[in-house]
Amino acid sequence: MPNKTEIVGICLYPRFSNHCLANALEPLRAANDLSGRALYRWHLLTPEGGSVLSSSGLPVAAEGRLGAAPGGDLLMLMPGYGHEAFTRHGADLRRAAFRYGTVAGLDAGAWLMAQAGLLTGRRATIHAELQRPFEARFPDLTVLPARWIEDGPRLTAGGATAAFELVLHLIRRRHGGALAQDIAALFLAGPESGPSDRLVARALAVMEAHVEAPLPVAEIARRTGASPRGLARRFARSLGETPRAVYGRLRLEAGRRAMEAGEGVTEAAARAGYADASAFARAMRRCFGAAPSTFR
């Protein structure tokens, strides 16, 4: 599992959506909290530096200006109302895109990306209210009525809820389905945020219901109507991990939560389905890079 901390720049434009910001940022925060590691680090930017007001008047102080952004792994753009006024920052955006590599346009962000030439020859989506004027303004783009689209290093999402789904997808791809599933559960996310494969979703439900008394993977497969080999193929395609790996992490997450709630190692081990506290402690170190007592 990757250990490198990913650096995320979030550029907020005047009248940005609070909902969109929370839906993009909170899954990253939850990934850090649930994993017990600094998987993501982020910095807030604005087109001109300084603070910016959201659409509801909430002031947010930026850490820097888009044109002077230090770069990183992912740049997320969050314009809302009045997005066309910010196309004048296209040169700054192009330079920032070079420093970050991957750029995500959320809400009306695809408009700024297209204006800056960052979507040439690519598929994209945008907020439903803007789709027709977006197609008319950029007729050479392939605009699809999707919730979110990933086309190489260019990502677009059509609104706040879609932004959550997109960020969860990125977390799932890099850090595994179990962590993404825990984040979705933390926010009571709907089924569109979880695995699209219903068989995998059923298997995860069985796993979550049998954490303290784990079932063999073959039994989980039987209960979902699949063969062990077929279940493994579906997990690999949907989550990029084996059923055993996903199940193991779900159990260790339960043990970690028990430690955070103040339970001892023996009690937390039982919560995770381990009869041997030493084996539980070793598994925690492998998974989280720290002893169970670290999480008390």
Short mmCIF file of C-alpha atoms in Angstrom, two decimals:
data_model
loop_
_atom_site.label_atom_id
_atom_site.label_comp_id
_atom_site.label_asym_id
_atom_site.label_seq_id
_atom_site.Cartn_x
_atom_site.Cartn_y
_atom_site.Cartn_z
CA MET A 1 0.00 0.00 0.00
CA PRO A 2 1.47 3.41 -0.96
CA ASN A 3 3.13 5.31 1.87
CA LYS A 4 3.74 8.60 0.06
CA THR A 5 1.62 11.49 1.27
CA GLU A 6 -0.35 12.92 -1.64
CA ILE A 7 -0.38 16.70 -1.91
CA VAL A 8 -3.70 18.25 -2.94
CA GLY A 9 -4.25 21.86 -3.92
CA ILE A 10 -7.81 23.18 -3.64
CA CYS A 11 -8.50 26.42 -5.50
CA LEU A 12 -11.59 28.24 -4.27
CA TYR A 13 -13.19 30.92 -6.43
CA PRO A 14 -15.54 33.65 -5.15
CA ARG A 15 -19.02 32.23 -4.47
CA PHE A 16 -17.76 28.65 -4.38
CA SER A 17 -20.02 25.97 -2.89
CA ASN A 18 -19.46 25.09 0.78
CA HIS A 19 -21.10 21.75 0.06
CA CYS A 20 -18.65 21.00 -2.73
CA LEU A 21 -15.66 21.93 -0.57
CA ALA A 22 -16.80 19.71 2.29
CA ASN A 23 -17.56 16.79 0.00
CA ALA A 24 -14.13 16.96 -1.59
CA LEU A 25 -12.11 17.65 1.55
CA GLU A 26 -13.79 15.58 4.24
CA PRO A 27 -13.13 12.19 2.57
CA LEU A 28 -9.41 13.08 2.51
CA ARG A 29 -9.52 14.01 6.20
CA ALA A 30 -11.40 10.80 6.98
CA ALA A 31 -8.84 8.75 5.03
CA ASN A 32 -6.11 10.16 7.28
CA ASP A 33 -8.11 9.60 10.46
CA LEU A 34 -9.29 6.10 9.65
CA SER A 35 -5.92 4.88 8.40
CA GLY A 36 -3.95 6.50 11.20
CA ARG A 37 -1.54 7.90 8.60
CA ALA A 38 -1.04 11.13 6.69
CA LEU A 39 -2.25 9.78 3.36
CA TYR A 40 -3.20 13.28 2.16
CA ARG A 41 -2.10 16.82 2.83
CA TRP A 42 -3.89 19.80 1.31
CA HIS A 43 -3.52 23.55 0.91
CA LEU A 44 -6.20 26.09 0.02
CA LEU A 45 -5.64 28.51 -2.84
CA THR A 46 -7.55 31.35 -4.46
CA PRO A 47 -7.04 32.95 -7.88
CA GLU A 48 -5.57 36.12 -6.39
CA GLY A 49 -4.56 35.04 -2.87
CA GLY A 50 -6.19 36.14 0.35
CA SER A 51 -9.60 35.14 1.61
CA VAL A 52 -12.67 34.36 -0.46
CA LEU A 53 -16.41 34.26 0.29
CA SER A 54 -18.51 31.20 -0.46
CA SER A 55 -21.96 31.40 -2.06
CA SER A 56 -23.44 31.56 1.46
CA GLY A 57 -21.04 34.29 2.60
CA LEU A 58 -18.69 32.05 4.58
CA PRO A 59 -15.16 33.54 4.48
CA VAL A 60 -12.27 31.13 3.92
CA ALA A 61 -8.63 32.20 4.18
CA ALA A 62 -6.34 30.85 1.49
CA GLU A 63 -2.75 29.73 1.99
CA GLY A 64 -1.58 31.01 -1.36
CA ARG A 65 -2.34 32.22 -4.86
CA LEU A 66 -3.08 29.85 -7.74
CA GLY A 67 -0.31 31.30 -9.91
CA ALA A 68 2.26 30.70 -7.16
CA ALA A 69 0.96 27.29 -6.08
CA PRO A 70 3.79 24.95 -5.07
CA GLY A 71 2.43 21.97 -6.98
CA GLY A 72 1.65 18.45 -5.90
CA ASP A 73 -0.34 15.42 -7.00
CA LEU A 74 -3.84 16.81 -7.56
CA LEU A 75 -5.34 20.26 -8.10
CA MET A 76 -9.08 20.66 -7.50
CA LEU A 77 -10.88 23.70 -8.92
CA MET A 78 -14.08 24.91 -7.26
CA PRO A 79 -15.80 27.76 -9.05
CA GLY A 80 -19.52 28.22 -8.51
CA TYR A 81 -21.63 31.17 -9.51
CA GLY A 82 -20.05 33.67 -11.88
CA HIS A 83 -17.51 31.16 -13.16
CA GLU A 84 -17.07 32.91 -16.53
CA ALA A 85 -15.48 35.90 -14.78
CA PHE A 86 -12.54 33.75 -13.71
CA THR A 87 -11.43 32.57 -17.14
CA ARG A 88 -8.98 35.49 -17.09
CA HIS A 89 -6.81 33.35 -14.80
CA GLY A 90 -6.25 30.79 -17.57
CA ALA A 91 -2.49 31.33 -17.78
CA ASP A 92 -2.11 30.78 -14.03
CA LEU A 93 -4.24 27.67 -14.29
CA ARG A 94 -2.16 26.22 -17.13
CA ARG A 95 1.04 26.75 -15.15
CA ALA A 96 -0.52 25.22 -12.05
CA ALA A 97 -1.75 22.23 -14.07
CA PHE A 98 1.84 21.56 -15.14
CA ARG A 99 3.01 21.59 -11.51
CA TYR A 100 0.22 19.31 -10.28
CA GLY A 101 -0.19 16.99 -13.24
CA THR A 102 -3.73 15.89 -12.38
CA VAL A 103 -6.50 18.51 -12.38
CA ALA A 104 -10.10 18.05 -11.24
CA GLY A 105 -12.83 20.52 -12.15
CA LEU A 106 -15.71 20.31 -9.68
CA ASP A 107 -19.12 21.93 -10.05
CA ALA A 108 -18.40 24.53 -12.79
CA GLY A 109 -14.69 23.69 -12.82
CA ALA A 110 -14.80 22.05 -16.25
CA TRP A 111 -15.58 25.46 -17.76
CA LEU A 112 -12.33 26.96 -16.49
CA MET A 113 -10.39 23.88 -17.56
CA ALA A 114 -11.84 24.02 -21.07
CA GLN A 115 -11.16 27.74 -21.39
CA ALA A 116 -7.54 27.13 -20.35
CA GLY A 117 -7.16 24.36 -22.95
CA LEU A 118 -6.87 21.57 -20.39
CA LEU A 119 -9.69 19.45 -21.81
CA THR A 120 -8.75 19.42 -25.49
CA GLY A 121 -9.52 16.02 -26.98
CA ARG A 122 -10.96 14.72 -23.71
CA ARG A 123 -14.34 13.75 -22.31
CA ALA A 124 -15.83 15.93 -19.59
CA THR A 125 -18.93 16.68 -17.57
CA ILE A 126 -20.20 19.73 -15.72
CA HIS A 127 -23.08 20.78 -13.46
CA ALA A 128 -26.37 19.86 -15.13
CA GLU A 129 -27.54 23.49 -15.26
CA LEU A 130 -24.45 24.40 -17.31
CA GLN A 131 -24.33 21.46 -19.68
CA ARG A 132 -26.10 23.06 -22.67
CA PRO A 133 -24.22 26.39 -22.54
CA PHE A 134 -21.01 24.46 -21.95
CA GLU A 135 -21.57 22.36 -25.08
CA ALA A 136 -22.40 25.49 -27.08
CA ARG A 137 -19.32 27.36 -25.84
CA PHE A 138 -16.94 24.43 -26.42
CA PRO A 139 -18.37 22.44 -29.35
CA ASP A 140 -15.15 20.48 -29.90
CA LEU A 141 -15.35 18.82 -26.47
CA THR A 142 -17.07 15.51 -25.78
CA VAL A 143 -19.51 16.51 -23.05
CA LEU A 144 -21.36 13.69 -21.33
CA PRO A 145 -24.25 13.84 -18.80
CA ALA A 146 -22.27 11.79 -16.29
CA ARG A 147 -21.91 12.40 -12.56
CA TRP A 148 -18.12 12.42 -12.89
CA ILE A 149 -15.58 11.51 -15.54
CA GLU A 150 -11.93 10.52 -15.36
CA ASP A 151 -10.07 10.95 -18.64
CA GLY A 152 -6.36 10.50 -17.99
CA PRO A 153 -5.05 13.27 -15.73
CA ARG A 154 -8.21 15.35 -16.20
CA LEU A 155 -11.19 14.79 -13.90
CA THR A 156 -14.55 16.55 -13.92
CA ALA A 157 -17.56 16.24 -11.61
CA GLY A 158 -21.00 17.77 -12.00
CA GLY A 159 -21.70 18.90 -8.45
CA ALA A 160 -21.08 18.47 -4.74
CA THR A 161 -22.41 14.93 -4.39
CA ALA A 162 -20.55 13.83 -7.49
CA ALA A 163 -17.40 15.40 -6.05
CA PHE A 164 -17.70 13.12 -3.02
CA GLU A 165 -18.05 10.10 -5.29
CA LEU A 166 -15.05 11.13 -7.38
CA VAL A 167 -12.77 11.68 -4.37
CA LEU A 168 -13.90 8.37 -2.88
CA HIS A 169 -13.02 6.69 -6.19
CA LEU A 170 -9.52 8.16 -6.02
CA ILE A 171 -9.08 6.95 -2.44
CA ARG A 172 -10.38 3.49 -3.34
CA ARG A 173 -8.01 3.15 -6.27
CA ARG A 174 -4.94 4.19 -4.31
CA HIS A 175 -5.62 2.84 -0.84
CA GLY A 176 -8.07 0.01 -1.35
CA GLY A 177 -11.74 -0.77 -1.16
CA ALA A 178 -11.90 -1.39 2.58
CA LEU A 179 -10.80 2.13 3.47
CA ALA A 180 -13.16 3.64 0.89
CA GLN A 181 -15.99 1.54 2.27
CA ASP A 182 -15.28 2.76 5.80
CA ILE A 183 -15.30 6.38 4.60
CA ALA A 184 -18.60 5.88 2.77
CA ALA A 185 -20.10 4.32 5.90
CA LEU A 186 -18.79 7.18 8.06
CA PHE A 187 -20.74 9.70 5.99
CA LEU A 188 -23.78 7.42 5.50
CA ALA A 189 -23.16 7.67 1.78
CA GLY A 190 -25.68 6.24 -0.65
CA PRO A 191 -25.13 3.10 -2.72
CA GLU A 192 -23.66 5.05 -5.64
CA SER A 193 -20.63 5.76 -3.45
CA GLY A 194 -19.96 2.10 -2.78
CA PRO A 195 -18.98 -0.70 -5.16
CA SER A 196 -21.07 -0.79 -8.32
CA ASP A 197 -20.84 -4.59 -8.30
CA ARG A 198 -23.83 -5.83 -6.29
CA LEU A 199 -22.14 -9.15 -5.55
CA VAL A 200 -19.19 -7.33 -4.00
CA ALA A 201 -21.56 -5.10 -2.03
CA ARG A 202 -23.37 -8.18 -0.67
CA ALA A 203 -20.07 -9.79 0.28
CA LEU A 204 -18.99 -6.63 2.12
CA ALA A 205 -22.26 -6.63 4.04
CA VAL A 206 -21.63 -10.22 5.11
CA MET A 207 -18.10 -9.34 6.18
CA GLU A 208 -19.24 -6.35 8.22
CA ALA A 209 -21.86 -8.50 9.98
CA HIS A 210 -19.22 -11.08 10.95
CA VAL A 211 -16.24 -9.11 12.22
CA GLU A 212 -16.00 -10.53 15.74
CA ALA A 213 -16.62 -14.08 14.49
CA PRO A 214 -14.96 -14.11 11.03
CA LEU A 215 -16.18 -16.45 8.33
CA PRO A 216 -13.96 -18.28 5.84
CA VAL A 217 -13.89 -16.56 2.46
CA ALA A 218 -15.39 -19.70 0.92
CA GLU A 219 -18.41 -19.33 3.22
CA ILE A 220 -18.79 -15.65 2.30
CA ALA A 221 -18.73 -16.65 -1.36
CA ARG A 222 -21.37 -19.32 -0.73
CA ARG A 223 -23.65 -16.84 1.03
CA THR A 224 -23.44 -14.44 -1.91
CA GLY A 225 -24.04 -17.16 -4.50
CA ALA A 226 -20.54 -17.13 -5.95
CA SER A 227 -17.58 -19.47 -6.08
CA PRO A 228 -14.45 -18.40 -4.13
CA ARG A 229 -12.61 -17.89 -7.41
CA GLY A 230 -15.48 -15.90 -8.90
CA LEU A 231 -15.70 -13.72 -5.80
CA ALA A 232 -11.97 -13.04 -5.98
CA ARG A 233 -12.29 -11.96 -9.62
CA ARG A 234 -15.14 -9.59 -8.82
CA PHE A 235 -13.25 -8.06 -5.87
CA ALA A 236 -10.15 -7.57 -8.01
CA ARG A 237 -12.17 -5.83 -10.71
CA SER A 238 -14.25 -3.68 -8.35
CA LEU A 239 -11.89 -2.94 -5.45
CA GLY A 240 -8.45 -3.95 -6.68
CA GLU A 241 -7.94 -6.27 -3.68
CA THR A 242 -8.62 -9.84 -2.64
CA PRO A 243 -11.61 -10.63 -0.42
CA ARG A 244 -9.19 -11.78 2.30
CA ALA A 245 -7.31 -8.46 2.25
CA VAL A 246 -10.51 -6.40 2.38
CA TYR A 247 -11.96 -8.53 5.17
CA GLY A 248 -8.73 -8.31 7.15
CA ARG A 249 -8.71 -4.53 6.98
CA LEU A 250 -12.37 -4.28 7.97
CA ARG A 251 -11.59 -6.35 11.06
CA LEU A 252 -8.54 -4.27 11.96
CA GLU A 253 -10.52 -1.05 11.53
CA ALA A 254 -12.99 -2.42 14.08
CA GLY A 255 -10.11 -3.15 16.43
CA ARG A 256 -8.67 0.32 15.95
CA ARG A 257 -12.03 1.93 16.74
CA ALA A 258 -12.24 -0.17 19.90
CA MET A 259 -8.80 1.07 20.97
CA GLU A 260 -9.84 4.67 20.29
CA ALA A 261 -12.90 4.09 22.49
CA GLY A 262 -10.60 3.16 25.38
CA GLU A 263 -10.74 -0.63 25.28
CA GLY A 264 -7.64 -2.69 26.05
CA VAL A 265 -5.67 -4.69 23.51
CA THR A 266 -7.32 -7.98 24.49
CA GLU A 267 -10.82 -6.52 24.17
CA ALA A 268 -9.97 -4.78 20.88
CA ALA A 269 -8.51 -8.00 19.53
CA ALA A 270 -11.79 -9.76 20.27
CA ARG A 271 -13.70 -6.98 18.51
CA ALA A 272 -11.58 -7.68 15.44
CA GLY A 273 -12.07 -11.43 15.65
CA TYR A 274 -8.61 -12.27 17.00
CA ALA A 275 -8.28 -14.84 19.79
CA ASP A 276 -4.59 -13.99 20.12
CA ALA A 277 -3.84 -10.40 21.22
CA SER A 278 -0.22 -10.71 20.03
CA ALA A 279 -1.33 -11.70 16.54
CA PHE A 280 -3.73 -8.75 16.57
CA ALA A 281 -0.93 -6.36 17.59
CA ARG A 282 1.32 -7.64 14.80
CA ALA A 283 -1.46 -7.24 12.24
CA MET A 284 -2.14 -3.68 13.45
CA ARG A 285 1.53 -2.79 13.01
CA ARG A 286 1.54 -4.19 9.46
CA CYS A 287 -1.67 -2.40 8.51
CA PHE A 288 -1.27 0.96 10.29
CA GLY A 289 2.44 1.12 10.96
CA ALA A 290 1.89 1.54 14.70
CA ALA A 291 1.16 -0.52 17.82
CA PRO A 292 -2.49 -0.79 18.97
CA SER A 293 -1.72 1.29 22.06
CA THR A 294 -0.98 4.26 19.77
CA PHE A 295 -4.69 4.60 19.05
CA ARG A 296 -5.91 4.74 22.67
#
